[in-house]
Amino acid sequence: MTDLEIANLTTPAPIREIAEKLSIAEEELEYYGKYKAKLPLTLINEAQIAQSNLILVTAITPTPAGEGKTTTTIGLVDALNQIGKKSTAVIREPSLGPVFGIKGGAAGGGRSQVIPMEDINLHFTGDFSAIEKANNLLAVLIDNNMQSKKRSLQLDPRKVLWKRTLDMNDRALRNIVLGLGGTNGGIPRESGFNITAASEVMAILCQSKSISDLKERFANIYIGDTLSGQAIFARDLNAQGAMAALMKEAIKPNLVQTLEHNPAIIHGGPFANIAQGTNSILATKIGMSLSDYVVTEGGFGSDLGAEKFLNIKCREAQIAPKAIVLVATIRALKYHGGQTLKELEIENTEALERGFANLDGHLAALKSFGVPVVISINVFSSDTDAEKSLLLDYCEKQGIPAAISEGWAKGGLGCIELAQKVVETTEQNDSKELNFTYQLEDSPFTKIEKVAKKIYGADSVVLTNAAKNKLKRFEELGYSNLPICIAKTQKSLSDDEKKLGRPQGFEVQIRDFEIAAGAGFIIPIAGEILRMPGLPLVPAAELIDIEEDGTITGLF
């Protein structure tokens, strides 16, 4: 059965019943149909947040299909509730790009899903549309100002950094020329589109703590320079008020449910290879205000999602996880041990053992933060008893608690042991402090160097001349004390996607820098990172259809 078919076997509970489990009064809900609701920001309670247990789910370096972080997150939440722990999942919203591209639906899998699956994957409550419109409003205001004879800020068309967005994989829009059509068609210049998840507006939403904070961050967006070299910001176009108005509803997190009718809050969806890769601060804080345990996730492997969650989000929100769940799969470990993707269902204990090096790399990185780790072995039907025993024995020798996770096949029941080990770990952790990888007072280069060495395992960092010049500009603008959000491949611990396992003796090359002044971080760019993906040879979109009665098929 497909994930969609499994999801359709469960009739969702009315969302008011899910809200009751969190002691949310019905009058505080903003209904989006029977099974979805927006939550007011007034639910945030800092005193309750201090008492809640935050659990971060991350993963080893993934295979192209991913290793099941969301499935593990949902299964763990259901299991925690089964053993009597009031628990809520707080996760990201899916982007239509991957939904119609290679991954299909992104709301968990099997018996560990959030529902209504079709709604969550297709438009949901319109948050992505609002982000897209706010982003494109700023783009329109920029071009309108450049066209104006009376109010022009004298922006240099060659130095406008702001691009339009579209929540779709559309490679044809990566690089375009706009403003054609004569004097009334605007100023001709090169530009392009980013996918909505890569927009700074998305990053800002997920870093904001209130509407006023959102508006201030919008005002601080750096859009480019004038012909004389003066920096221009969104506030110079008076854009922040209208942009924030478009986000009036989108800033509120969304309440849905798991297949086992436990609460799930979904909000925001930045990618982790080009942004911070985690849901909003607001959603996490609402979850922590209402639950004893909140399980959340960071995108891709721990070198991306977890590093950014801990160094960027936790620093800004002043929160810290009590435990980290590191999702590992036998298939991914065999892949890092040299087995080809086509042969991952074949037993190979030698490749599995070689792949342990990748697991070690992620464990070393996570231990540097001072947060205890529990390994979740997300199993597949092709995993053999010999392979599972070998991995469990290895974890035991490393002194790291580990549990088999069968959330896909069994839901919460398949994650009971994992839940018990997570509870034991959190109860033994009295620390509320994180060992950040770097200090904000460090120079940007020092921050990059510390992340590259401590998290990736690199020997050194080198900047291209173009990157040095860009960084010098951002330092002149006063951004040296911002956190860093390194954009790199998710396919390797290094910046080279071909280096599997645990690469040794490599340098990280930063070829360029971008600034997300509104979101509040510098973006060093390692390698070629696409902000507008393309569709694969056979897009998932070709399998999706709708019946006469409105039933959607083909999501997986």
Coordinates of C-alpha atoms in Angstrom, one line a residue:
M1 CA 0.0 0.0 0.0
T2 CA 1.1 3.6 -0.7
D3 CA 1.4 6.2 2.1
L4 CA -1.7 7.9 0.7
E5 CA -3.7 4.7 0.8
I6 CA -2.6 4.0 4.4
A7 CA -3.5 7.6 5.4
N8 CA -7.0 7.2 3.8
L9 CA -7.8 4.2 6.0
T10 CA -7.9 6.6 9.0
T11 CA -10.8 9.0 9.5
P12 CA -9.3 12.2 11.1
A13 CA -10.7 13.3 14.4
P14 CA -12.3 16.8 14.4
I15 CA -9.5 19.3 15.0
R16 CA -11.2 20.6 18.1
E17 CA -10.7 17.2 19.7
I18 CA -7.0 17.4 19.0
A19 CA -6.9 20.9 20.4
E20 CA -8.6 19.6 23.6
K21 CA -5.6 17.3 24.2
L22 CA -3.5 20.4 24.4
S23 CA -6.0 22.3 26.6
I24 CA -6.6 24.8 23.8
A25 CA -10.0 26.4 24.0
E26 CA -12.2 26.1 20.9
E27 CA -12.6 29.8 20.6
E28 CA -8.8 30.1 20.1
L29 CA -8.9 28.0 17.0
E30 CA -9.1 29.5 13.5
Y31 CA -10.6 26.7 11.5
Y32 CA -9.5 25.7 8.0
G33 CA -12.1 23.1 7.4
K34 CA -12.8 20.2 9.8
Y35 CA -9.2 18.9 10.3
K36 CA -6.9 21.9 10.3
A37 CA -6.7 25.1 12.4
K38 CA -4.4 28.1 12.9
L39 CA -3.1 28.7 16.4
P40 CA -2.8 32.1 18.0
L41 CA 0.6 33.3 19.1
T42 CA -0.9 34.2 22.5
L43 CA -0.5 30.5 23.4
I44 CA 3.2 30.9 23.9
N45 CA 4.1 30.6 27.6
E46 CA 7.8 31.1 28.4
A47 CA 7.4 29.5 31.9
Q48 CA 5.9 26.3 30.4
I49 CA 8.6 26.3 27.7
A50 CA 11.3 26.2 30.4
Q51 CA 9.7 23.0 31.8
S52 CA 9.2 21.2 28.4
N53 CA 11.5 18.6 26.9
L54 CA 12.6 19.4 23.4
I55 CA 13.8 16.5 21.3
L56 CA 15.6 17.1 18.0
V57 CA 15.5 14.4 15.3
T58 CA 18.3 14.4 12.8
A59 CA 20.0 11.8 10.6
I60 CA 23.2 10.5 9.1
T61 CA 24.2 11.6 5.6
P62 CA 21.1 10.5 3.6
T63 CA 20.6 8.6 0.4
P64 CA 18.6 10.4 -2.3
A65 CA 15.3 9.1 -0.9
G66 CA 16.0 10.2 2.7
E67 CA 16.3 8.1 5.8
G68 CA 12.9 8.7 7.4
K69 CA 13.3 11.6 9.9
T70 CA 9.7 12.7 9.6
T71 CA 8.5 9.1 9.9
T72 CA 10.7 8.7 13.0
T73 CA 9.5 12.0 14.4
I74 CA 5.8 11.0 14.1
G75 CA 6.3 7.5 15.3
L76 CA 8.2 8.8 18.3
V77 CA 5.4 11.2 19.2
D78 CA 2.8 8.5 19.0
A79 CA 5.0 6.2 21.1
L80 CA 5.6 8.9 23.8
N81 CA 1.8 9.4 24.0
Q82 CA 1.3 5.6 24.3
I83 CA 3.6 5.5 27.3
G84 CA 1.8 8.4 29.0
K85 CA 4.0 11.3 28.0
K86 CA 2.0 14.3 26.7
S87 CA 3.8 14.9 23.3
T88 CA 3.5 17.0 20.2
A89 CA 5.2 16.8 16.9
V90 CA 6.4 20.1 15.4
I91 CA 7.6 19.8 11.8
R92 CA 8.0 21.7 8.5
E93 CA 5.5 22.2 5.8
P94 CA 6.2 20.3 2.5
S95 CA 7.2 22.3 -0.6
L96 CA 5.3 21.6 -3.9
G97 CA 8.7 21.3 -5.7
P98 CA 9.7 18.0 -4.1
V99 CA 6.0 16.9 -3.9
F100 CA 5.8 17.1 -7.7
G101 CA 9.5 16.2 -8.2
I102 CA 11.4 13.2 -6.9
K103 CA 10.2 12.7 -3.3
G104 CA 6.4 12.9 -3.6
G105 CA 4.5 13.7 -0.4
A106 CA 6.4 14.7 2.7
A107 CA 4.2 14.1 5.7
G108 CA 5.8 11.0 7.2
G109 CA 5.2 7.5 5.9
G110 CA 3.3 4.3 6.5
R111 CA 1.7 4.2 9.9
S112 CA 3.6 7.3 11.1
Q113 CA 2.0 10.1 9.1
V114 CA 0.3 13.4 9.7
I115 CA -3.1 13.9 8.2
P116 CA -5.0 15.1 6.2
M117 CA -2.1 14.1 3.9
E118 CA -3.5 15.5 0.7
D119 CA -4.1 18.9 2.2
I120 CA -0.7 19.1 4.0
N121 CA 1.1 18.3 0.7
L122 CA -1.1 20.5 -1.6
H123 CA -1.5 24.1 -0.6
F124 CA -2.3 23.3 3.1
T125 CA -3.4 26.6 4.7
G126 CA -1.8 28.9 2.1
D127 CA 1.4 29.7 4.0
F128 CA 3.7 29.1 1.1
S129 CA 1.5 31.3 -1.1
A130 CA 1.6 34.1 1.3
I131 CA 5.4 33.8 1.5
E132 CA 5.6 33.8 -2.3
K133 CA 3.4 36.9 -2.5
A134 CA 5.4 38.8 0.2
N135 CA 8.6 38.0 -1.6
N136 CA 7.3 39.0 -5.0
L137 CA 5.8 42.2 -3.7
L138 CA 9.3 43.3 -2.7
A139 CA 10.5 42.4 -6.2
V140 CA 7.7 44.4 -7.8
L141 CA 8.5 47.4 -5.6
I142 CA 12.2 47.2 -6.5
D143 CA 11.5 47.2 -10.3
N144 CA 8.9 50.0 -9.9
N145 CA 11.4 52.2 -8.1
M146 CA 14.0 51.6 -10.8
Q147 CA 11.4 52.6 -13.4
S148 CA 10.4 55.8 -11.5
K149 CA 11.8 59.2 -12.6
K150 CA 10.8 61.0 -9.5
R151 CA 11.4 58.5 -6.6
S152 CA 14.2 56.4 -7.9
L153 CA 16.8 55.3 -5.3
Q154 CA 19.3 54.9 -8.2
L155 CA 19.6 51.1 -7.7
D156 CA 22.3 49.6 -9.9
P157 CA 20.4 47.0 -12.0
R158 CA 23.5 44.9 -12.0
K159 CA 23.6 44.7 -8.2
V160 CA 20.0 43.9 -7.3
L161 CA 20.2 40.7 -5.3
W162 CA 16.5 40.1 -4.7
K163 CA 14.8 37.5 -6.9
R164 CA 11.2 36.4 -7.4
T165 CA 10.0 33.0 -6.0
L166 CA 7.8 30.2 -7.2
D167 CA 6.9 27.0 -5.2
M168 CA 7.7 24.7 -8.0
N169 CA 10.8 23.0 -9.5
D170 CA 11.3 25.1 -12.6
R171 CA 14.8 25.1 -14.0
A172 CA 13.8 27.4 -16.9
L173 CA 13.4 30.3 -14.4
R174 CA 16.8 30.0 -12.7
N175 CA 18.3 32.7 -14.8
I176 CA 16.1 35.1 -16.8
V177 CA 16.2 38.6 -18.4
L178 CA 13.3 40.8 -17.3
G179 CA 12.1 44.3 -18.1
L180 CA 11.8 43.8 -21.8
G181 CA 9.1 45.5 -23.9
G182 CA 10.3 49.1 -24.3
T183 CA 10.3 52.1 -22.0
N184 CA 7.0 51.0 -20.3
G185 CA 8.3 47.5 -19.7
G186 CA 10.7 48.3 -16.9
I187 CA 14.5 48.4 -16.8
P188 CA 16.0 45.4 -18.6
R189 CA 18.3 43.3 -16.3
E190 CA 19.3 39.8 -15.5
S191 CA 17.5 38.1 -12.6
G192 CA 15.8 34.8 -11.8
F193 CA 13.5 32.8 -9.5
N194 CA 14.2 30.9 -6.3
I195 CA 12.0 28.1 -5.1
T196 CA 9.8 29.5 -2.3
A197 CA 11.5 27.4 0.4
A198 CA 14.7 29.2 -0.5
S199 CA 13.3 32.7 -0.1
E200 CA 14.6 34.8 2.7
V201 CA 11.0 35.5 3.5
M202 CA 10.7 31.9 4.5
A203 CA 13.8 32.1 6.6
I204 CA 12.5 35.3 8.2
L205 CA 9.2 33.7 9.1
C206 CA 10.9 30.8 10.8
Q207 CA 13.2 33.1 12.8
S208 CA 10.6 35.7 13.8
K209 CA 9.1 35.8 17.3
S210 CA 6.2 38.2 16.8
I211 CA 4.5 40.3 14.1
S212 CA 6.6 43.3 15.1
D213 CA 9.8 41.2 14.9
L214 CA 8.7 39.9 11.5
K215 CA 8.1 43.5 10.2
E216 CA 11.5 44.6 11.5
R217 CA 13.2 41.7 9.8
F218 CA 11.5 42.5 6.5
A219 CA 12.7 46.1 6.9
N220 CA 16.3 44.8 7.2
I221 CA 16.3 42.8 4.0
Y222 CA 19.4 43.9 2.0
I223 CA 18.3 44.2 -1.7
G224 CA 21.4 45.6 -3.4
D225 CA 23.5 48.8 -4.0
T226 CA 23.0 52.1 -5.7
L227 CA 25.1 53.2 -8.6
S228 CA 27.3 55.1 -6.1
G229 CA 27.7 52.0 -3.9
Q230 CA 25.2 52.8 -1.1
A231 CA 23.4 49.8 0.4
I232 CA 19.7 49.7 -0.1
F233 CA 17.3 47.8 2.2
A234 CA 13.6 46.9 2.0
R235 CA 12.8 49.7 4.5
D236 CA 14.1 52.3 1.9
L237 CA 11.1 51.2 -0.2
N238 CA 8.7 51.2 2.7
A239 CA 8.0 47.6 1.9
Q240 CA 7.9 46.0 5.3
G241 CA 4.4 47.0 6.3
A242 CA 2.7 45.6 3.2
M243 CA 4.9 42.5 3.3
A244 CA 3.9 41.8 6.9
A245 CA 0.2 42.4 6.1
L246 CA 0.4 39.6 3.6
M247 CA 1.8 37.3 6.3
K248 CA -1.0 38.1 8.8
E249 CA -2.3 34.5 8.8
A250 CA 0.8 32.7 7.6
I251 CA 2.7 33.7 10.8
K252 CA 0.3 31.5 12.8
P253 CA 1.3 27.9 13.1
N254 CA -1.0 25.1 11.9
L255 CA -2.5 22.3 14.0
V256 CA -3.2 18.9 12.5
Q257 CA -2.9 15.3 13.8
T258 CA -1.0 12.0 13.4
L259 CA -2.7 8.9 12.3
E260 CA -3.1 8.0 16.0
H261 CA -4.9 11.3 16.6
N262 CA -2.0 13.0 18.5
P263 CA -1.3 16.7 17.9
A264 CA 1.1 17.9 15.2
I265 CA 2.0 21.5 14.6
I266 CA 3.3 22.3 11.1
H267 CA 4.8 25.6 10.1
G268 CA 7.4 26.9 7.7
G269 CA 9.7 24.9 5.4
P270 CA 13.2 26.2 4.6
F271 CA 15.5 23.7 3.0
A272 CA 18.6 22.8 5.1
N273 CA 21.2 22.8 2.3
I274 CA 20.5 26.5 1.5
A275 CA 18.8 27.8 4.6
Q276 CA 18.3 26.8 8.3
G277 CA 16.2 23.7 7.5
T278 CA 13.8 23.8 10.5
N279 CA 10.3 24.8 11.4
S280 CA 9.5 28.2 12.9
I281 CA 10.5 29.4 16.4
L282 CA 6.9 30.3 17.0
A283 CA 5.6 26.7 16.2
T284 CA 8.3 25.2 18.4
K285 CA 7.5 27.5 21.3
I286 CA 3.8 26.9 21.0
G287 CA 4.4 23.1 21.1
M288 CA 6.7 23.5 24.2
S289 CA 4.1 25.7 25.9
L290 CA 1.4 23.0 25.5
S291 CA 3.3 19.7 25.9
D292 CA 5.7 17.9 28.2
Y293 CA 7.6 16.5 25.1
V294 CA 8.1 18.2 21.8
V295 CA 9.7 16.3 18.9
T296 CA 11.0 18.3 16.0
E297 CA 13.4 17.8 13.2
G298 CA 16.2 19.4 11.2
G299 CA 16.5 18.8 7.4
F300 CA 19.0 16.4 5.8
G301 CA 21.9 15.1 7.9
S302 CA 23.2 16.5 11.2
D303 CA 25.9 18.4 9.5
L304 CA 23.2 20.6 8.0
G305 CA 19.8 20.6 9.8
A306 CA 21.1 19.9 13.3
E307 CA 24.1 22.2 13.1
K308 CA 21.8 25.1 12.0
F309 CA 19.0 24.2 14.4
L310 CA 21.5 24.4 17.3
N311 CA 23.7 27.2 16.3
I312 CA 21.1 29.5 14.7
K313 CA 17.6 28.7 15.8
C314 CA 18.3 27.7 19.4
R315 CA 20.6 30.7 19.9
E316 CA 17.9 33.0 18.6
A317 CA 15.0 31.4 20.5
Q318 CA 17.0 30.7 23.7
I319 CA 16.0 27.1 23.8
A320 CA 17.9 23.8 23.8
P321 CA 17.0 20.1 23.2
K322 CA 17.3 17.7 26.1
A323 CA 18.2 14.9 23.7
I324 CA 19.0 14.3 20.0
V325 CA 17.7 11.4 18.0
L326 CA 20.1 10.4 15.2
V327 CA 18.3 8.4 12.6
A328 CA 20.4 5.8 10.9
T329 CA 19.4 3.2 8.3
I330 CA 21.2 0.1 7.3
R331 CA 20.8 1.0 3.6
A332 CA 22.4 4.4 4.0
L333 CA 25.3 2.9 6.0
K334 CA 25.9 0.3 3.3
Y335 CA 25.8 3.0 0.7
H336 CA 28.5 4.9 2.6
G337 CA 30.4 1.6 2.8
G338 CA 30.6 1.4 -1.0
Q339 CA 27.4 -0.6 -2.0
T340 CA 25.6 0.8 -5.0
L341 CA 22.1 2.3 -4.7
K342 CA 20.7 -0.6 -6.8
E343 CA 22.1 -3.2 -4.5
L344 CA 21.1 -1.8 -1.1
E345 CA 18.5 -4.5 -0.6
I346 CA 21.2 -7.2 -0.8
E347 CA 22.7 -8.2 2.6
N348 CA 26.3 -6.9 2.9
T349 CA 27.7 -6.8 6.4
E350 CA 31.2 -5.8 5.1
A351 CA 29.8 -2.6 3.4
L352 CA 27.7 -1.9 6.5
E353 CA 30.7 -2.1 8.8
R354 CA 32.7 0.2 6.5
G355 CA 29.7 2.6 6.6
F356 CA 29.9 3.0 10.4
A357 CA 32.5 5.7 9.7
N358 CA 29.7 8.0 8.6
L359 CA 27.8 7.3 11.7
D360 CA 30.9 8.1 13.8
G361 CA 31.3 11.4 12.0
H362 CA 27.8 12.5 12.9
L363 CA 28.1 11.3 16.5
A364 CA 31.3 13.3 16.9
A365 CA 29.7 16.4 15.6
L366 CA 26.6 16.1 17.8
K367 CA 28.6 15.3 20.9
S368 CA 30.4 18.6 20.5
F369 CA 27.1 20.4 21.4
G370 CA 26.9 18.7 24.8
V371 CA 23.5 17.1 24.1
P372 CA 23.0 13.3 24.7
V373 CA 22.3 11.3 21.6
V374 CA 20.0 8.3 21.0
I375 CA 20.3 6.3 17.8
S376 CA 17.1 5.3 16.0
I377 CA 17.7 2.5 13.5
N378 CA 14.9 3.0 11.0
V379 CA 14.4 -0.4 9.6
F380 CA 13.3 -1.6 6.1
S381 CA 11.9 -4.9 5.0
S382 CA 15.2 -5.7 3.2
D383 CA 17.3 -5.3 6.4
T384 CA 18.5 -8.7 7.6
D385 CA 18.9 -10.0 11.2
A386 CA 22.6 -10.2 10.8
E387 CA 22.8 -6.5 9.6
K388 CA 20.6 -5.3 12.5
S389 CA 22.6 -7.2 15.1
L390 CA 25.8 -5.9 13.7
L391 CA 24.6 -2.3 14.0
L392 CA 23.1 -2.7 17.4
D393 CA 26.3 -4.3 18.7
Y394 CA 28.3 -1.4 17.3
C395 CA 26.2 1.2 19.0
E396 CA 26.5 -0.7 22.3
K397 CA 30.3 -0.8 22.0
Q398 CA 30.2 3.0 21.4
G399 CA 28.2 3.5 24.6
I400 CA 25.3 5.1 22.7
P401 CA 21.7 4.0 23.4
A402 CA 20.1 2.6 20.3
A403 CA 16.7 1.2 19.4
I404 CA 15.1 -0.4 16.4
S405 CA 12.4 1.9 15.0
E406 CA 9.5 0.4 13.1
G407 CA 7.3 3.5 12.8
W408 CA 6.5 3.0 9.2
A409 CA 5.1 -0.5 9.7
K410 CA 3.7 -0.3 13.2
G411 CA 3.2 3.4 14.1
G412 CA 3.8 4.3 17.7
L413 CA 3.9 0.7 18.7
G414 CA 7.0 0.3 16.6
C415 CA 8.8 3.1 18.4
I416 CA 8.1 2.2 22.1
E417 CA 11.6 1.2 22.9
L418 CA 12.9 4.3 21.2
A419 CA 10.5 6.5 23.3
Q420 CA 11.6 4.8 26.5
K421 CA 15.2 5.4 25.7
V422 CA 14.5 9.0 24.8
V423 CA 12.7 9.6 28.1
E424 CA 15.5 7.9 30.1
T425 CA 18.0 10.2 28.3
T426 CA 16.1 13.4 28.9
E427 CA 15.5 12.6 32.6
Q428 CA 19.3 12.1 33.1
N429 CA 20.1 15.4 31.3
D430 CA 19.9 18.4 33.7
S431 CA 21.8 20.8 31.5
K432 CA 19.9 23.6 29.7
E433 CA 23.0 25.0 28.1
L434 CA 24.4 24.3 24.6
N435 CA 28.0 24.2 23.6
F436 CA 27.7 26.4 20.5
T437 CA 30.2 25.6 17.7
Y438 CA 31.3 29.3 17.6
Q439 CA 30.7 32.5 19.4
L440 CA 29.0 35.5 17.6
E441 CA 32.1 37.6 18.4
D442 CA 34.2 35.3 16.3
S443 CA 35.1 36.6 12.8
P444 CA 32.9 35.2 10.0
F445 CA 36.0 33.2 8.7
T446 CA 36.6 31.8 12.2
K447 CA 33.0 30.7 12.4
I448 CA 33.2 28.9 9.1
E449 CA 36.5 27.3 10.1
K450 CA 35.0 26.0 13.4
V451 CA 31.9 24.5 11.7
A452 CA 34.1 23.0 8.9
K453 CA 36.5 21.4 11.4
K454 CA 34.2 20.4 14.3
I455 CA 31.1 19.4 12.3
Y456 CA 32.3 18.3 8.8
G457 CA 35.7 17.0 9.9
A458 CA 37.6 19.2 7.4
D459 CA 41.3 20.1 7.7
S460 CA 41.0 23.7 6.4
V461 CA 38.8 26.3 4.8
V462 CA 39.7 28.4 1.7
L463 CA 37.9 31.4 0.2
T464 CA 37.9 32.3 -3.4
N465 CA 38.8 35.9 -4.3
A466 CA 35.2 36.5 -5.2
A467 CA 34.1 35.2 -1.8
K468 CA 36.7 37.4 0.0
N469 CA 35.5 40.5 -1.8
K470 CA 31.8 39.7 -0.9
L471 CA 32.6 39.0 2.7
K472 CA 34.6 42.2 3.0
R473 CA 31.5 44.1 1.8
F474 CA 29.2 42.4 4.4
E475 CA 31.7 43.1 7.1
E476 CA 31.8 46.8 6.1
L477 CA 28.0 46.8 6.4
G478 CA 28.3 45.6 10.0
Y479 CA 27.2 42.0 9.7
S480 CA 30.3 40.3 11.2
N481 CA 28.5 39.3 14.4
L482 CA 25.8 37.3 12.7
P483 CA 25.6 33.5 12.8
I484 CA 26.6 31.6 9.7
C485 CA 24.4 29.3 7.6
I486 CA 26.7 27.4 5.3
A487 CA 25.1 26.3 2.0
K488 CA 26.6 23.0 0.9
T489 CA 25.6 19.6 -0.5
Q490 CA 23.5 17.3 1.7
K491 CA 25.1 14.2 0.1
S492 CA 28.4 14.3 1.9
L493 CA 29.9 15.5 5.2
S494 CA 32.3 17.4 3.0
D495 CA 31.5 20.0 0.3
D496 CA 32.0 17.3 -2.4
E497 CA 28.9 15.1 -2.9
K498 CA 31.1 12.3 -4.3
K499 CA 33.0 11.9 -1.0
L500 CA 30.9 9.3 0.9
G501 CA 31.5 7.8 4.3
R502 CA 33.6 10.0 6.6
P503 CA 35.9 12.0 4.4
Q504 CA 39.4 12.8 5.7
G505 CA 42.1 15.3 4.8
F506 CA 39.8 17.7 2.8
E507 CA 39.4 21.4 2.6
V508 CA 36.1 23.3 2.3
Q509 CA 36.1 25.9 -0.4
I510 CA 33.7 28.9 0.0
R511 CA 33.1 30.2 -3.5
D512 CA 30.7 33.0 -2.6
F513 CA 28.7 34.7 0.2
E514 CA 25.1 35.8 0.5
I515 CA 23.5 37.8 3.2
A516 CA 20.1 37.2 4.8
A517 CA 20.2 40.4 6.9
G518 CA 16.5 40.1 7.7
A519 CA 16.7 36.5 8.8
G520 CA 19.9 37.3 10.7
F521 CA 22.7 35.2 9.2
I522 CA 25.5 35.2 6.7
I523 CA 25.4 32.5 4.0
P524 CA 28.8 31.1 3.0
I525 CA 28.3 29.1 -0.2
A526 CA 30.3 25.9 -0.7
G527 CA 30.0 24.3 -4.1
E528 CA 27.1 24.7 -6.5
I529 CA 23.8 24.9 -4.6
L530 CA 20.6 25.3 -6.6
R531 CA 18.0 27.6 -5.2
M532 CA 15.7 26.6 -8.0
P533 CA 15.7 22.8 -8.6
G534 CA 14.5 21.1 -11.7
L535 CA 12.2 18.1 -12.2
P536 CA 13.6 14.6 -12.6
L537 CA 13.3 12.5 -15.7
V538 CA 10.0 11.0 -14.5
P539 CA 8.4 13.6 -12.1
A540 CA 6.1 12.5 -9.3
A541 CA 3.6 14.9 -10.8
E542 CA 2.9 12.4 -13.6
L543 CA 1.5 9.9 -11.1
I544 CA -0.9 12.3 -9.3
D545 CA -4.5 12.5 -10.3
I546 CA -8.0 13.4 -9.0
E547 CA -11.2 11.4 -9.3
E548 CA -14.6 12.8 -10.1
D549 CA -15.6 12.7 -6.3
G550 CA -12.5 14.8 -5.4
T551 CA -10.3 11.8 -4.3
I552 CA -6.6 12.5 -5.0
T553 CA -4.4 9.6 -6.0
G554 CA -0.7 9.2 -6.7
L555 CA 0.7 11.0 -3.7
F556 CA 3.3 8.8 -2.0

